[in-house]
PDB file of C-alpha atoms in Angstrom:
ATOM      1  CA  UNK A 269       1.426 -28.562 -98.835  1.00 61.00           C
ATOM      2  CA  UNK A 270      -1.544 -29.237-100.810  1.00 72.00           C
ATOM      3  CA  UNK A 271      -1.049 -27.875-104.970  1.00 92.00           C
ATOM      4  CA  UNK A 272      -3.474 -25.578-106.995  1.00 96.00           C
ATOM      5  CA  UNK A 273      -6.707 -28.049-106.977  1.00 96.00           C
ATOM      6  CA  UNK A 274      -8.993 -27.648-110.341  1.00 97.00           C
ATOM      7  CA  UNK A 275     -12.483 -28.532-110.521  1.00 97.00           C
ATOM      8  CA  UNK A 276     -14.128 -30.279-111.970  1.00 97.00           C
ATOM      9  CA  UNK A 277     -12.632 -31.857-113.639  1.00 96.00           C
ATOM     10  CA  UNK A 278     -14.191 -32.862-117.000  1.00 96.00           C
ATOM     11  CA  UNK A 279     -17.093 -31.187-118.348  1.00 96.00           C
ATOM     12  CA  UNK A 280     -19.762 -31.720-121.329  1.00 97.00           C
ATOM     13  CA  UNK A 281     -22.373 -28.368-121.764  1.00 97.00           C
ATOM     14  CA  UNK A 282     -24.054 -27.418-124.500  1.00 97.00           C
ATOM     15  CA  UNK A 283     -24.614 -24.229-126.501  1.00 97.00           C
ATOM     16  CA  UNK A 284     -25.819 -21.825-124.894  1.00 97.00           C
ATOM     17  CA  UNK A 285     -25.407 -23.078-121.570  1.00 97.00           C
ATOM     18  CA  UNK A 286     -22.921 -21.539-118.582  1.00 98.00           C
ATOM     19  CA  UNK A 287     -20.665 -23.187-117.064  1.00 98.00           C
ATOM     20  CA  UNK A 288     -18.784 -22.368-114.136  1.00 98.00           C
ATOM     21  CA  UNK A 289     -14.915 -23.248-113.072  1.00 98.00           C
ATOM     22  CA  UNK A 290     -13.325 -23.108-109.954  1.00 98.00           C
ATOM     23  CA  UNK A 291      -9.669 -23.322-108.577  1.00 98.00           C
ATOM     24  CA  UNK A 292      -7.725 -22.858-105.610  1.00 98.00           C
ATOM     25  CA  UNK A 293      -4.065 -21.784-105.249  1.00 96.00           C
ATOM     26  CA  UNK A 294      -2.051 -23.293-103.875  1.00 95.00           C
ATOM     27  CA  UNK A 295      -0.798 -22.525-100.140  1.00 93.00           C
ATOM     28  CA  UNK A 296       0.086 -19.194 -99.122  1.00 90.00           C
ATOM     29  CA  UNK A 297      -0.446 -17.608-102.125  1.00 92.00           C
ATOM     30  CA  UNK A 298      -2.711 -15.214-103.049  1.00 93.00           C
ATOM     31  CA  UNK A 299      -2.879 -14.550-106.942  1.00 93.00           C
ATOM     32  CA  UNK A 300      -4.521 -16.837-109.438  1.00 95.00           C
ATOM     33  CA  UNK A 301      -4.751 -16.625-112.795  1.00 95.00           C
ATOM     34  CA  UNK A 302      -6.335 -18.818-115.126  1.00 97.00           C
ATOM     35  CA  UNK A 303      -5.828 -19.031-119.447  1.00 97.00           C
ATOM     36  CA  UNK A 304      -7.787 -21.386-122.004  1.00 98.00           C
ATOM     37  CA  UNK A 305      -5.317 -23.889-123.979  1.00 96.00           C
ATOM     38  CA  UNK A 306      -7.356 -24.975-127.448  1.00 95.00           C
ATOM     39  CA  UNK A 307      -6.375 -28.969-128.470  1.00 91.00           C
ATOM     40  CA  UNK A 308      -3.169 -28.030-130.374  1.00 89.00           C
ATOM     41  CA  UNK A 309      -2.267 -24.786-129.288  1.00 92.00           C
ATOM     42  CA  UNK A 310      -0.498 -22.472-126.483  1.00 93.00           C
ATOM     43  CA  UNK A 311      -2.199 -21.405-123.203  1.00 95.00           C
ATOM     44  CA  UNK A 312      -4.252 -18.200-123.651  1.00 96.00           C
ATOM     45  CA  UNK A 313      -4.447 -15.513-120.792  1.00 95.00           C
ATOM     46  CA  UNK A 314      -8.375 -15.132-119.556  1.00 97.00           C
ATOM     47  CA  UNK A 315      -7.648 -12.887-116.152  1.00 95.00           C
ATOM     48  CA  UNK A 316      -5.911 -12.074-113.063  1.00 94.00           C
ATOM     49  CA  UNK A 317      -7.078 -12.242-108.794  1.00 95.00           C
ATOM     50  CA  UNK A 318      -5.452 -10.471-106.874  1.00 92.00           C
ATOM     51  CA  UNK A 319      -6.886  -9.151-103.758  1.00 92.00           C
ATOM     52  CA  UNK A 320     -10.627  -9.814-104.813  1.00 94.00           C
ATOM     53  CA  UNK A 321     -10.921  -7.660-107.762  1.00 94.00           C
ATOM     54  CA  UNK A 322      -9.552  -8.477-112.083  1.00 93.00           C
ATOM     55  CA  UNK A 323      -5.792  -7.348-112.371  1.00 90.00           C
ATOM     56  CA  UNK A 324      -5.356  -7.679-115.597  1.00 90.00           C
ATOM     57  CA  UNK A 325      -8.012  -9.403-118.558  1.00 93.00           C
ATOM     58  CA  UNK A 326      -6.219 -10.697-121.605  1.00 93.00           C
ATOM     59  CA  UNK A 327      -8.702 -10.903-125.045  1.00 93.00           C
ATOM     60  CA  UNK A 328     -11.710 -12.578-124.056  1.00 97.00           C
ATOM     61  CA  UNK A 329     -15.196 -11.283-124.813  1.00 97.00           C
ATOM     62  CA  UNK A 330     -17.633  -9.847-121.285  1.00 96.00           C
ATOM     63  CA  UNK A 331     -19.226 -13.713-121.877  1.00 97.00           C
ATOM     64  CA  UNK A 332     -15.678 -14.823-119.385  1.00 98.00           C
ATOM     65  CA  UNK A 333     -15.995 -13.337-116.554  1.00 97.00           C
ATOM     66  CA  UNK A 334     -14.917 -14.252-113.008  1.00 97.00           C
ATOM     67  CA  UNK A 335     -14.417 -13.901-109.211  1.00 97.00           C
ATOM     68  CA  UNK A 336     -11.771 -13.926-106.749  1.00 97.00           C
ATOM     69  CA  UNK A 337     -12.792 -15.311-102.932  1.00 97.00           C
ATOM     70  CA  UNK A 338     -11.725 -13.934 -98.753  1.00 96.00           C
ATOM     71  CA  UNK A 339      -9.876 -17.371 -98.681  1.00 95.00           C
ATOM     72  CA  UNK A 340      -7.932 -16.484-102.421  1.00 96.00           C
ATOM     73  CA  UNK A 341     -10.340 -18.962-104.650  1.00 97.00           C
ATOM     74  CA  UNK A 342     -11.306 -18.343-107.709  1.00 98.00           C
ATOM     75  CA  UNK A 343     -13.972 -19.162-109.993  1.00 98.00           C
ATOM     76  CA  UNK A 344     -13.754 -19.003-114.071  1.00 98.00           C
ATOM     77  CA  UNK A 345     -17.780 -18.486-115.088  1.00 98.00           C
ATOM     78  CA  UNK A 346     -18.565 -18.472-118.842  1.00 98.00           C
ATOM     79  CA  UNK A 347     -22.114 -17.667-120.356  1.00 97.00           C
ATOM     80  CA  UNK A 348     -23.569 -18.715-123.735  1.00 97.00           C
ATOM     81  CA  UNK A 349     -21.237 -21.298-124.311  1.00 97.00           C
ATOM     82  CA  UNK A 350     -19.811 -21.768-127.514  1.00 97.00           C
ATOM     83  CA  UNK A 351     -18.181 -24.551-129.658  1.00 96.00           C
ATOM     84  CA  UNK A 352     -15.547 -23.002-129.490  1.00 96.00           C
ATOM     85  CA  UNK A 353     -15.056 -22.257-125.357  1.00 97.00           C
ATOM     86  CA  UNK A 354     -14.500 -25.959-126.173  1.00 97.00           C
ATOM     87  CA  UNK A 355     -10.601 -25.995-124.308  1.00 97.00           C
ATOM     88  CA  UNK A 356      -8.609 -26.453-121.673  1.00 97.00           C
ATOM     89  CA  UNK A 357      -8.822 -24.205-118.198  1.00 97.00           C
ATOM     90  CA  UNK A 358      -5.899 -24.230-116.419  1.00 97.00           C
ATOM     91  CA  UNK A 359      -5.638 -22.258-112.831  1.00 96.00           C
ATOM     92  CA  UNK A 360      -2.478 -20.103-111.859  1.00 95.00           C
ATOM     93  CA  UNK A 361      -1.601 -19.418-108.390  1.00 94.00           C
ATOM     94  CA  UNK A 362       1.657 -17.177-107.921  1.00 90.00           C
ATOM     95  CA  UNK A 363       1.979 -15.277-104.867  1.00 87.00           C
ATOM     96  CA  UNK A 364       1.512 -10.781-104.856  1.00 76.00           C
ATOM     97  CA  UNK A 365       2.039  -9.449-108.261  1.00 68.00           C
ATOM     98  CA  UNK A 366       5.392  -9.281-107.427  1.00 70.00           C
ATOM     99  CA  UNK A 367       7.769  -9.719-111.484  1.00 67.00           C
ATOM    100  CA  UNK A 368       8.914 -13.020-111.530  1.00 71.00           C
ATOM    101  CA  UNK A 369       7.208 -15.447-109.274  1.00 75.00           C
ATOM    102  CA  UNK A 370       7.326 -18.994-110.329  1.00 79.00           C
ATOM    103  CA  UNK A 371       3.798 -19.847-111.615  1.00 86.00           C
ATOM    104  CA  UNK A 372       2.333 -23.393-109.782  1.00 93.00           C
ATOM    105  CA  UNK A 373      -0.549 -24.777-112.944  1.00 94.00           C
ATOM    106  CA  UNK A 374      -3.440 -26.635-111.774  1.00 95.00           C
ATOM    107  CA  UNK A 375      -4.362 -29.694-113.702  1.00 94.00           C
ATOM    108  CA  UNK A 376      -6.659 -28.339-115.443  1.00 95.00           C
ATOM    109  CA  UNK A 377     -10.931 -28.087-116.078  1.00 97.00           C
ATOM    110  CA  UNK A 378     -11.176 -29.890-119.811  1.00 96.00           C
ATOM    111  CA  UNK A 379     -14.923 -27.823-121.083  1.00 97.00           C
ATOM    112  CA  UNK A 380     -16.761 -29.783-124.178  1.00 97.00           C
ATOM    113  CA  UNK A 381     -19.323 -28.748-125.616  1.00 97.00           C
ATOM    114  CA  UNK A 382     -21.496 -30.122-128.033  1.00 93.00           C
TER     115      UNK A 382
ATOM    116  CA  UNK B  12       2.987 -13.344-135.626  1.00 67.00           C
ATOM    117  CA  UNK B  13       3.232 -14.829-132.539  1.00 84.00           C
ATOM    118  CA  UNK B  14       5.587 -12.922-128.893  1.00 92.00           C
ATOM    119  CA  UNK B  15       6.954 -15.720-128.606  1.00 96.00           C
ATOM    120  CA  UNK B  16       7.399 -18.716-131.459  1.00 96.00           C
ATOM    121  CA  UNK B  17       8.594 -22.815-130.840  1.00 97.00           C
ATOM    122  CA  UNK B  18      10.833 -24.265-133.143  1.00 96.00           C
ATOM    123  CA  UNK B  19       9.554 -27.829-133.512  1.00 97.00           C
ATOM    124  CA  UNK B  20       6.889 -28.152-133.716  1.00 95.00           C
ATOM    125  CA  UNK B  21       7.154 -32.455-133.106  1.00 96.00           C
ATOM    126  CA  UNK B  22      10.254 -33.664-132.651  1.00 97.00           C
ATOM    127  CA  UNK B  23      10.613 -37.490-132.700  1.00 97.00           C
ATOM    128  CA  UNK B  24      14.106 -38.852-130.475  1.00 97.00           C
ATOM    129  CA  UNK B  25      15.321 -42.151-129.684  1.00 97.00           C
ATOM    130  CA  UNK B  26      16.645 -43.560-126.002  1.00 97.00           C
ATOM    131  CA  UNK B  27      20.181 -41.894-124.900  1.00 97.00           C
ATOM    132  CA  UNK B  28      19.453 -38.496-128.048  1.00 97.00           C
ATOM    133  CA  UNK B  29      20.576 -34.977-126.738  1.00 98.00           C
ATOM    134  CA  UNK B  30      17.465 -33.070-127.735  1.00 98.00           C
ATOM    135  CA  UNK B  31      16.717 -28.638-127.828  1.00 98.00           C
ATOM    136  CA  UNK B  32      13.595 -26.899-128.280  1.00 98.00           C
ATOM    137  CA  UNK B  33      13.918 -23.784-129.263  1.00 98.00           C
ATOM    138  CA  UNK B  34      12.307 -20.547-128.483  1.00 98.00           C
ATOM    139  CA  UNK B  35      12.732 -17.406-130.171  1.00 97.00           C
ATOM    140  CA  UNK B  36       9.727 -14.118-128.460  1.00 96.00           C
ATOM    141  CA  UNK B  37       9.449 -10.540-129.996  1.00 95.00           C
ATOM    142  CA  UNK B  38       9.330  -8.393-126.929  1.00 91.00           C
ATOM    143  CA  UNK B  39      10.966  -7.785-124.101  1.00 91.00           C
ATOM    144  CA  UNK B  40      10.623  -9.161-120.989  1.00 91.00           C
ATOM    145  CA  UNK B  41      11.267  -9.698-117.246  1.00 89.00           C
ATOM    146  CA  UNK B  42      12.206 -13.444-117.520  1.00 91.00           C
ATOM    147  CA  UNK B  43      10.770 -16.657-119.061  1.00 94.00           C
ATOM    148  CA  UNK B  44       9.997 -19.879-118.568  1.00 95.00           C
ATOM    149  CA  UNK B  45       9.668 -23.156-119.601  1.00 97.00           C
ATOM    150  CA  UNK B  46       7.744 -25.988-118.445  1.00 96.00           C
ATOM    151  CA  UNK B  47       5.681 -29.847-119.479  1.00 97.00           C
ATOM    152  CA  UNK B  48       2.806 -30.590-119.990  1.00 95.00           C
ATOM    153  CA  UNK B  49       1.638 -34.246-119.580  1.00 89.00           C
ATOM    154  CA  UNK B  50      -1.584 -35.773-122.081  1.00 85.00           C
ATOM    155  CA  UNK B  51      -3.515 -35.039-118.484  1.00 80.00           C
ATOM    156  CA  UNK B  52      -3.055 -31.745-118.790  1.00 80.00           C
ATOM    157  CA  UNK B  53      -1.590 -31.079-115.418  1.00 88.00           C
ATOM    158  CA  UNK B  54       1.269 -28.286-116.820  1.00 93.00           C
ATOM    159  CA  UNK B  55       4.756 -28.134-114.023  1.00 93.00           C
ATOM    160  CA  UNK B  56       7.560 -25.475-113.974  1.00 92.00           C
ATOM    161  CA  UNK B  57      10.904 -26.971-114.868  1.00 95.00           C
ATOM    162  CA  UNK B  58      13.270 -23.009-114.970  1.00 94.00           C
ATOM    163  CA  UNK B  59      12.190 -20.008-114.614  1.00 93.00           C
ATOM    164  CA  UNK B  60      15.090 -17.997-116.582  1.00 92.00           C
ATOM    165  CA  UNK B  61      16.162 -14.089-116.926  1.00 90.00           C
ATOM    166  CA  UNK B  62      20.392 -14.842-117.897  1.00 92.00           C
ATOM    167  CA  UNK B  63      22.308 -17.304-118.930  1.00 94.00           C
ATOM    168  CA  UNK B  64      22.000 -20.823-117.553  1.00 96.00           C
ATOM    169  CA  UNK B  65      20.224 -23.300-115.238  1.00 96.00           C
ATOM    170  CA  UNK B  66      20.834 -26.871-114.966  1.00 97.00           C
ATOM    171  CA  UNK B  67      18.334 -28.530-113.177  1.00 95.00           C
ATOM    172  CA  UNK B  68      19.275 -32.682-113.146  1.00 96.00           C
ATOM    173  CA  UNK B  69      19.651 -34.123-117.156  1.00 97.00           C
ATOM    174  CA  UNK B  70      17.550 -30.895-118.418  1.00 97.00           C
ATOM    175  CA  UNK B  71      19.425 -27.698-119.193  1.00 98.00           C
ATOM    176  CA  UNK B  72      18.031 -23.605-120.169  1.00 98.00           C
ATOM    177  CA  UNK B  73      20.141 -20.459-121.439  1.00 98.00           C
ATOM    178  CA  UNK B  74      19.035 -17.138-123.064  1.00 97.00           C
ATOM    179  CA  UNK B  75      20.366 -14.659-124.816  1.00 96.00           C
ATOM    180  CA  UNK B  76      18.884 -12.120-123.937  1.00 93.00           C
ATOM    181  CA  UNK B  77      19.613  -9.936-126.995  1.00 94.00           C
ATOM    182  CA  UNK B  78      19.355 -12.177-129.653  1.00 95.00           C
ATOM    183  CA  UNK B  79      15.355 -12.675-127.388  1.00 96.00           C
ATOM    184  CA  UNK B  80      16.229 -16.679-128.182  1.00 97.00           C
ATOM    185  CA  UNK B  81      15.775 -19.916-125.319  1.00 98.00           C
ATOM    186  CA  UNK B  82      16.880 -23.445-125.876  1.00 98.00           C
ATOM    187  CA  UNK B  83      15.984 -26.812-123.693  1.00 98.00           C
ATOM    188  CA  UNK B  84      18.160 -29.145-123.855  1.00 98.00           C
ATOM    189  CA  UNK B  85      17.595 -32.689-122.639  1.00 98.00           C
ATOM    190  CA  UNK B  86      20.481 -34.468-121.938  1.00 97.00           C
ATOM    191  CA  UNK B  87      20.830 -38.997-122.126  1.00 96.00           C
ATOM    192  CA  UNK B  88      16.717 -38.172-123.047  1.00 97.00           C
ATOM    193  CA  UNK B  89      14.417 -40.989-121.742  1.00 96.00           C
ATOM    194  CA  UNK B  90      10.704 -43.071-122.664  1.00 96.00           C
ATOM    195  CA  UNK B  91       9.766 -41.017-119.481  1.00 95.00           C
ATOM    196  CA  UNK B  92      10.672 -36.896-120.934  1.00 96.00           C
ATOM    197  CA  UNK B  93       7.936 -37.665-124.192  1.00 96.00           C
ATOM    198  CA  UNK B  94       5.569 -34.264-123.222  1.00 96.00           C
ATOM    199  CA  UNK B  95       5.062 -30.839-124.918  1.00 97.00           C
ATOM    200  CA  UNK B  96       7.386 -28.707-123.946  1.00 98.00           C
ATOM    201  CA  UNK B  97       6.309 -24.740-123.536  1.00 97.00           C
ATOM    202  CA  UNK B  98       8.245 -21.698-123.923  1.00 97.00           C
ATOM    203  CA  UNK B  99       6.165 -18.944-121.951  1.00 95.00           C
ATOM    204  CA  UNK B 100       8.046 -15.509-121.091  1.00 94.00           C
ATOM    205  CA  UNK B 101       6.738 -12.842-118.153  1.00 89.00           C
ATOM    206  CA  UNK B 102       6.657  -8.798-121.250  1.00 88.00           C
ATOM    207  CA  UNK B 103       8.112  -5.788-119.262  1.00 84.00           C
ATOM    208  CA  UNK B 104       4.355  -4.522-120.996  1.00 76.00           C
ATOM    209  CA  UNK B 105       2.699  -6.016-118.520  1.00 73.00           C
ATOM    210  CA  UNK B 106       3.105  -6.271-114.656  1.00 63.00           C
ATOM    211  CA  UNK B 107       2.575  -8.953-112.375  1.00 61.00           C
ATOM    212  CA  UNK B 108       2.393 -12.531-113.640  1.00 73.00           C
ATOM    213  CA  UNK B 109       0.900 -12.576-116.481  1.00 85.00           C
ATOM    214  CA  UNK B 110       2.662 -15.081-119.325  1.00 91.00           C
ATOM    215  CA  UNK B 111       2.889 -15.514-122.857  1.00 93.00           C
ATOM    216  CA  UNK B 112       2.682 -18.616-124.051  1.00 95.00           C
ATOM    217  CA  UNK B 113       4.052 -20.530-127.451  1.00 96.00           C
ATOM    218  CA  UNK B 114       2.232 -23.540-128.765  1.00 94.00           C
ATOM    219  CA  UNK B 115       4.806 -26.245-127.720  1.00 95.00           C
ATOM    220  CA  UNK B 116       6.253 -28.542-129.146  1.00 97.00           C
ATOM    221  CA  UNK B 117       5.771 -32.051-128.604  1.00 96.00           C
ATOM    222  CA  UNK B 118       9.124 -34.834-127.917  1.00 97.00           C
ATOM    223  CA  UNK B 119       8.493 -38.151-127.721  1.00 97.00           C
ATOM    224  CA  UNK B 120      11.494 -40.316-127.088  1.00 97.00           C
ATOM    225  CA  UNK B 121      10.978 -44.373-128.306  1.00 97.00           C
ATOM    226  CA  UNK B 122      13.042 -47.002-126.615  1.00 96.00           C
TER     227      UNK B 122
END
């Protein structure tokens, strides 16, 4: 039973570039959430996708966008990268929009902006 | 002020010691989660609870809904318990499975 997988594991970009991160949810899960974790801090919610639509969004600018595909996998896109976008990006999957579902996390993509 | 506060931020213990990590929150919640994060970054869910107490091996989690407070206890700590422990809540004001996280407690257990 495959867990949550994220790719790539590490990525180095320069300011102004664009990046796409990918996430495959745990088998059987249909909801994907993305979080940004800066060094030494707790994760911050970016947005959540369910049924190929963005259902909830945290306090992140429009430079952060996403997509969910019919197979429930998801992408996080960040445009016009800033130094402050350097962080670990975590994907979590769960089942449906039901409250109190266990979250399953991937190992994250570590993004460094030079 | 963060909606989820943890203490302490850093904790160093000797192998075998009893460890307590505390979490306070300021919003109404449907559930509270304790998670473990190792240096590689991956996060593992330890507990999800909405009342009372849960136990898994040497780990115990308790929650007091009235006081908006939860504790994670580790009995007979071991160096392999060294990790960041994060408290997160599912706020009532948001639907679905969105989590609000504390900043984590870095635990180091020395042999």
